[in-house]
Amino acid sequence: MIVPYTELPRAAGNWPRPLLDVSFGDVEDVLVPCLVDSGAVHTLVPAWVAADSGVGLDQAPPVAFGIGGGSTRARFATVRLAADRYAWDAEVGFCDPWPYSWGLLGHASFFRYFTVTFRAADGEFELLPIAR
Amino acid sequence: MTVATVAGHRYEFDASTVESLLESVDPEPIVEHYVVVSGRRFPPKQVLALLTGLDRADFTTHQARAILRRLGFGVHRRSQGADPGGAGAPASTTGDPSGLEAHAGRWVAQVGSEIVYAADDPGSVTRWLRRHGRRARVWRVPANPGDAGSMLSSP
């Protein structure tokens, strides 16, 4: 699966980013762009995604941590993620507040399932699922 | 003020009435033609049906376009390719191919390079998608380097 980088408005820095559209839970009509972030451990998205996807977080204790120069609280749950024809179950942290325009795909719940090749010069990245 | 006869009925329209009427109205998906009102795009027949209370089968797109043009609104056709935005999207004035510049800081539904809807919160966008049976990327278009996870901006 080859995905073009997403171009951004000039005010946001104008540098294209490797964003992957991911759906969460049983919701197929809402695709949440997530940064394929080799510097991230966890997969983190804004809390509205959990509410929209019907992911129950009542039993999940909040975990506080710093992000983007501020702080946030995440509640983690294991949910089904899907991107194009691939789907996998992974732990996701739903965060409030959330500073970014996209979610983050990290090692623990994304890179362990895919081999990712970045081709920044070509403005694209490639995903290959790891056989399990 | 514009006077027009539609389906045998005489109507008087003015642009400010149209603008205020549409303030709280969600645009429907654009099929081919659209009119830009207060920076948002609407199907012309949706607008004229709201203005007149008539059924959309009672008039043509051509009539709706002509009346709205006479009122001073821009009427366009998607296939002309000059317009990257979609329903509800303010007209792009920057010429950027994705049309994102005009939506910086707003929540949008994006299909391919097209913005099909824009709003101030994610719930409004997802509700619009479900009402119209659409599937799209939903995100807040970054308005500054911080939104994009960077403290640095390109020169």
Short mmCIF file of C-alpha atoms in Angstrom, two decimals:
data_model
loop_
_atom_site.label_atom_id
_atom_site.label_comp_id
_atom_site.label_asym_id
_atom_site.label_seq_id
_atom_site.Cartn_x
_atom_site.Cartn_y
_atom_site.Cartn_z
CA MET A 1 0.00 0.00 0.00
CA ILE A 2 1.58 3.27 -1.13
CA VAL A 3 0.29 6.48 0.43
CA PRO A 4 1.17 10.00 -0.72
CA TYR A 5 2.24 12.52 1.87
CA THR A 6 -0.40 15.07 2.84
CA GLU A 7 0.28 18.66 1.90
CA LEU A 8 -0.46 21.26 4.55
CA PRO A 9 -1.46 24.92 4.46
CA ARG A 10 1.43 27.35 4.36
CA ALA A 11 0.59 28.66 7.83
CA ALA A 12 1.17 25.18 9.25
CA GLY A 13 4.66 24.98 7.88
CA ASN A 14 3.86 23.74 4.41
CA TRP A 15 5.94 20.58 4.79
CA PRO A 16 4.03 17.47 3.66
CA ARG A 17 3.51 14.78 6.30
CA PRO A 18 3.08 11.01 6.15
CA LEU A 19 -0.54 10.73 7.26
CA LEU A 20 -2.48 7.49 7.10
CA ASP A 21 -6.28 7.48 7.20
CA VAL A 22 -7.42 5.07 9.91
CA SER A 23 -10.90 4.04 10.99
CA PHE A 24 -11.57 3.01 14.58
CA GLY A 25 -13.94 0.41 15.96
CA ASP A 26 -16.95 -0.41 13.84
CA VAL A 27 -17.12 3.05 12.29
CA GLU A 28 -16.23 2.95 8.62
CA ASP A 29 -17.40 6.34 7.42
CA VAL A 30 -15.02 8.46 9.48
CA LEU A 31 -11.34 8.25 8.62
CA VAL A 32 -8.96 9.82 11.10
CA PRO A 33 -5.62 10.94 9.65
CA CYS A 34 -2.74 9.72 11.77
CA LEU A 35 0.91 10.63 11.52
CA VAL A 36 3.09 7.58 10.90
CA ASP A 37 5.46 8.55 13.70
CA SER A 38 8.54 6.44 14.17
CA GLY A 39 9.32 8.46 17.30
CA ALA A 40 6.11 7.49 19.06
CA VAL A 41 5.60 4.45 21.26
CA HIS A 42 1.83 4.51 21.59
CA THR A 43 -0.97 5.15 19.15
CA LEU A 44 -2.76 8.26 20.34
CA VAL A 45 -5.81 10.06 18.99
CA PRO A 46 -8.14 12.79 20.26
CA ALA A 47 -10.91 11.70 22.61
CA TRP A 48 -13.71 12.63 20.21
CA VAL A 49 -12.74 9.57 18.16
CA ALA A 50 -13.70 7.26 21.04
CA ALA A 51 -17.04 8.98 21.48
CA ASP A 52 -17.73 8.81 17.75
CA SER A 53 -16.69 5.16 17.52
CA GLY A 54 -18.64 4.03 20.57
CA VAL A 55 -15.49 2.96 22.38
CA GLY A 56 -16.22 2.69 26.10
CA LEU A 57 -13.59 4.30 28.27
CA ASP A 58 -15.40 4.37 31.61
CA GLN A 59 -13.30 1.57 33.04
CA ALA A 60 -10.02 2.95 31.71
CA PRO A 61 -8.05 5.00 34.23
CA PRO A 62 -6.67 8.26 32.88
CA VAL A 63 -2.93 8.45 32.34
CA ALA A 64 -1.32 11.88 32.41
CA PHE A 65 1.66 12.69 30.21
CA GLY A 66 3.26 15.53 28.34
CA ILE A 67 2.84 16.08 24.64
CA GLY A 68 3.45 18.96 22.29
CA GLY A 69 4.84 21.18 25.02
CA GLY A 70 1.71 20.72 27.14
CA SER A 71 0.04 17.96 29.06
CA THR A 72 -2.87 15.66 28.38
CA ARG A 73 -4.69 12.67 29.84
CA ALA A 74 -5.19 9.49 27.88
CA ARG A 75 -7.56 6.59 28.46
CA PHE A 76 -6.44 3.41 26.74
CA ALA A 77 -8.60 0.76 25.15
CA THR A 78 -8.02 -2.05 22.70
CA VAL A 79 -9.93 -1.39 19.51
CA ARG A 80 -9.97 -2.52 15.89
CA LEU A 81 -8.12 -0.24 13.53
CA ALA A 82 -8.38 -0.38 9.77
CA ALA A 83 -6.51 1.32 6.95
CA ASP A 84 -7.40 0.52 3.38
CA ARG A 85 -7.60 -3.29 3.23
CA TYR A 86 -5.67 -3.91 6.46
CA ALA A 87 -7.18 -4.27 9.92
CA TRP A 88 -5.61 -5.01 13.27
CA ASP A 89 -6.47 -4.88 16.97
CA ALA A 90 -4.34 -2.62 19.10
CA GLU A 91 -4.28 -0.49 22.20
CA VAL A 92 -5.10 3.13 21.52
CA GLY A 93 -4.87 6.10 23.86
CA PHE A 94 -7.77 8.53 23.55
CA CYS A 95 -6.54 11.93 24.72
CA ASP A 96 -8.13 15.09 26.01
CA PRO A 97 -6.93 17.71 25.35
CA TRP A 98 -5.18 16.92 22.09
CA PRO A 99 -2.84 19.46 20.48
CA TYR A 100 -2.43 18.16 16.94
CA SER A 101 -4.52 18.04 13.81
CA TRP A 102 -3.97 14.29 13.53
CA GLY A 103 -3.43 11.19 15.62
CA LEU A 104 -0.12 9.42 16.11
CA LEU A 105 0.68 5.86 15.07
CA GLY A 106 3.48 4.48 17.24
CA HIS A 107 5.59 1.37 17.61
CA ALA A 108 3.50 -0.57 20.14
CA SER A 109 0.32 -0.67 18.14
CA PHE A 110 1.28 0.13 14.56
CA PHE A 111 4.91 -0.39 13.55
CA ARG A 112 4.91 -3.86 15.10
CA TYR A 113 2.36 -4.86 12.47
CA PHE A 114 3.82 -3.17 9.40
CA THR A 115 7.07 -2.63 7.63
CA VAL A 116 7.09 1.03 6.71
CA THR A 117 9.29 2.59 4.07
CA PHE A 118 9.42 6.37 3.89
CA ARG A 119 10.35 7.93 0.56
CA ALA A 120 10.30 11.59 1.48
CA ALA A 121 12.02 12.59 -1.74
CA ASP A 122 9.09 11.11 -3.63
CA GLY A 123 6.50 12.36 -1.14
CA GLU A 124 5.15 8.93 -0.30
CA PHE A 125 5.43 6.01 2.10
CA GLU A 126 4.74 2.33 1.71
CA LEU A 127 3.14 -0.11 4.13
CA LEU A 128 3.67 -3.85 4.04
CA PRO A 129 1.94 -5.96 6.67
CA ILE A 130 4.17 -8.22 8.71
CA ALA A 131 3.05 -11.83 8.51
CA ARG A 132 1.93 -13.12 11.90
CA MET B 1 -34.39 43.09 -4.98
CA THR B 2 -35.07 40.53 -7.70
CA VAL B 3 -38.53 39.61 -8.90
CA ALA B 4 -39.02 36.19 -10.45
CA THR B 5 -41.84 33.87 -11.38
CA VAL B 6 -41.32 30.27 -10.41
CA ALA B 7 -43.91 27.56 -11.09
CA GLY B 8 -46.50 30.26 -11.76
CA HIS B 9 -45.90 32.07 -8.49
CA ARG B 10 -44.38 35.53 -8.26
CA TYR B 11 -41.59 35.99 -5.72
CA GLU B 12 -39.44 38.87 -4.56
CA PHE B 13 -35.98 37.97 -3.37
CA ASP B 14 -33.09 39.94 -1.98
CA ALA B 15 -29.57 38.81 -1.28
CA SER B 16 -29.54 39.61 2.45
CA THR B 17 -32.66 37.50 3.00
CA VAL B 18 -30.98 34.61 1.25
CA GLU B 19 -27.88 34.98 3.38
CA SER B 20 -29.75 35.11 6.66
CA LEU B 21 -32.01 32.21 5.66
CA LEU B 22 -29.02 30.00 4.95
CA GLU B 23 -27.07 30.89 8.08
CA SER B 24 -28.43 27.90 9.99
CA VAL B 25 -28.81 25.56 7.03
CA ASP B 26 -26.45 22.69 6.29
CA PRO B 27 -25.49 22.47 2.64
CA GLU B 28 -26.37 19.25 0.90
CA PRO B 29 -23.73 17.46 -1.16
CA ILE B 30 -22.91 19.14 -4.44
CA VAL B 31 -23.66 17.03 -7.48
CA GLU B 32 -22.71 19.39 -10.28
CA HIS B 33 -23.94 22.96 -9.84
CA TYR B 34 -23.46 25.12 -6.79
CA VAL B 35 -23.97 28.65 -5.56
CA VAL B 36 -21.68 30.37 -3.08
CA VAL B 37 -23.54 32.16 -0.28
CA SER B 38 -21.61 33.69 2.62
CA GLY B 39 -18.59 31.66 1.65
CA ARG B 40 -20.41 28.32 1.63
CA ARG B 41 -21.52 26.21 -1.29
CA PHE B 42 -25.06 25.03 -1.76
CA PRO B 43 -26.89 23.18 -4.52
CA PRO B 44 -28.94 25.91 -6.28
CA LYS B 45 -32.14 23.88 -6.06
CA GLN B 46 -31.74 23.48 -2.31
CA VAL B 47 -31.54 27.25 -1.96
CA LEU B 48 -34.49 28.06 -4.22
CA ALA B 49 -36.64 25.40 -2.56
CA LEU B 50 -35.92 26.99 0.82
CA LEU B 51 -36.66 30.47 -0.51
CA THR B 52 -39.94 29.55 -2.15
CA GLY B 53 -41.20 26.57 -0.19
CA LEU B 54 -41.74 24.85 -3.52
CA ASP B 55 -40.96 21.24 -4.25
CA ARG B 56 -37.71 20.88 -6.18
CA ALA B 57 -39.57 19.14 -8.97
CA ASP B 58 -41.45 22.41 -9.58
CA PHE B 59 -38.43 24.19 -11.08
CA THR B 60 -35.18 23.46 -12.85
CA THR B 61 -31.58 23.91 -11.85
CA HIS B 62 -31.31 26.40 -14.70
CA GLN B 63 -34.05 28.56 -13.14
CA ALA B 64 -32.46 28.37 -9.71
CA ARG B 65 -29.06 29.29 -11.09
CA ALA B 66 -30.45 32.22 -13.07
CA ILE B 67 -32.30 33.70 -10.09
CA LEU B 68 -29.36 33.31 -7.73
CA ARG B 69 -27.01 34.84 -10.30
CA ARG B 70 -29.34 37.83 -10.65
CA LEU B 71 -29.17 38.23 -6.88
CA GLY B 72 -25.42 38.61 -7.22
CA PHE B 73 -24.26 35.21 -5.99
CA GLY B 74 -21.58 33.25 -7.77
CA VAL B 75 -22.96 30.17 -9.48
CA HIS B 76 -20.57 27.53 -10.67
CA ARG B 77 -20.27 24.04 -12.01
CA ARG B 78 -17.97 21.52 -10.35
CA SER B 79 -16.78 20.03 -13.62
CA GLN B 80 -15.31 23.38 -14.60
CA GLY B 81 -12.45 22.43 -12.29
CA ALA B 82 -11.96 25.94 -11.00
CA ASP B 83 -13.36 25.07 -7.65
CA PRO B 84 -11.63 22.66 -5.29
CA GLY B 85 -14.10 23.00 -2.45
CA GLY B 86 -17.31 21.15 -1.74
CA ALA B 87 -20.61 21.69 0.00
CA GLY B 88 -20.34 24.05 2.90
CA ALA B 89 -16.81 24.93 2.04
CA PRO B 90 -15.79 28.55 1.75
CA ALA B 91 -14.48 29.36 -1.66
CA SER B 92 -10.76 28.98 -1.89
CA THR B 93 -9.06 32.20 -2.78
CA THR B 94 -5.50 31.04 -2.60
CA GLY B 95 -5.38 28.78 -5.59
CA ASP B 96 -3.81 25.95 -3.61
CA PRO B 97 -4.61 22.62 -5.25
CA SER B 98 -6.00 20.97 -2.13
CA GLY B 99 -8.16 23.93 -1.11
CA LEU B 100 -6.90 23.52 2.45
CA GLU B 101 -5.68 27.09 2.93
CA ALA B 102 -9.20 28.43 3.17
CA HIS B 103 -10.06 25.90 5.89
CA ALA B 104 -7.09 26.30 8.22
CA GLY B 105 -8.28 25.81 11.80
CA ARG B 106 -11.64 24.32 10.79
CA TRP B 107 -12.92 20.77 10.94
CA VAL B 108 -13.44 19.33 7.49
CA ALA B 109 -14.57 16.21 5.71
CA GLN B 110 -12.14 15.53 2.90
CA VAL B 111 -12.54 13.07 0.06
CA GLY B 112 -9.41 12.84 -2.02
CA SER B 113 -8.36 16.43 -2.52
CA GLU B 114 -11.89 17.75 -2.18
CA ILE B 115 -13.30 19.34 0.95
CA VAL B 116 -16.92 18.19 0.98
CA TYR B 117 -17.95 19.85 4.24
CA ALA B 118 -16.51 22.20 6.84
CA ALA B 119 -17.67 23.05 10.35
CA ASP B 120 -16.42 24.26 13.71
CA ASP B 121 -16.42 20.90 15.52
CA PRO B 122 -15.91 17.22 14.63
CA GLY B 123 -19.41 16.22 15.68
CA SER B 124 -21.00 18.48 13.09
CA VAL B 125 -18.82 16.97 10.40
CA THR B 126 -19.52 13.34 11.32
CA ARG B 127 -23.26 14.02 11.58
CA TRP B 128 -23.22 15.58 8.13
CA LEU B 129 -21.37 12.56 6.72
CA ARG B 130 -23.91 10.15 8.15
CA ARG B 131 -26.88 12.19 7.03
CA HIS B 132 -25.59 12.07 3.50
CA GLY B 133 -24.10 8.58 3.52
CA ARG B 134 -20.59 9.81 2.80
CA ARG B 135 -17.19 8.48 3.91
CA ALA B 136 -14.34 10.92 4.42
CA ARG B 137 -11.20 11.91 6.24
CA VAL B 138 -12.25 14.03 9.22
CA TRP B 139 -9.70 16.40 10.68
CA ARG B 140 -8.97 19.91 11.82
CA VAL B 141 -6.86 21.52 9.14
CA PRO B 142 -3.69 22.76 10.84
CA ALA B 143 -3.57 26.52 11.13
CA ASN B 144 -0.10 26.91 12.61
CA PRO B 145 3.09 24.90 13.12
CA GLY B 146 1.94 23.86 16.59
CA ASP B 147 -1.11 22.11 15.14
CA ALA B 148 1.32 20.20 12.95
CA GLY B 149 3.56 19.18 15.83
CA SER B 150 6.36 21.53 14.99
CA MET B 151 7.74 24.57 16.73
CA LEU B 152 9.46 25.59 13.54
CA SER B 153 7.86 27.02 10.45
CA SER B 154 9.22 27.07 6.95
CA PRO B 155 10.64 30.40 5.85
#
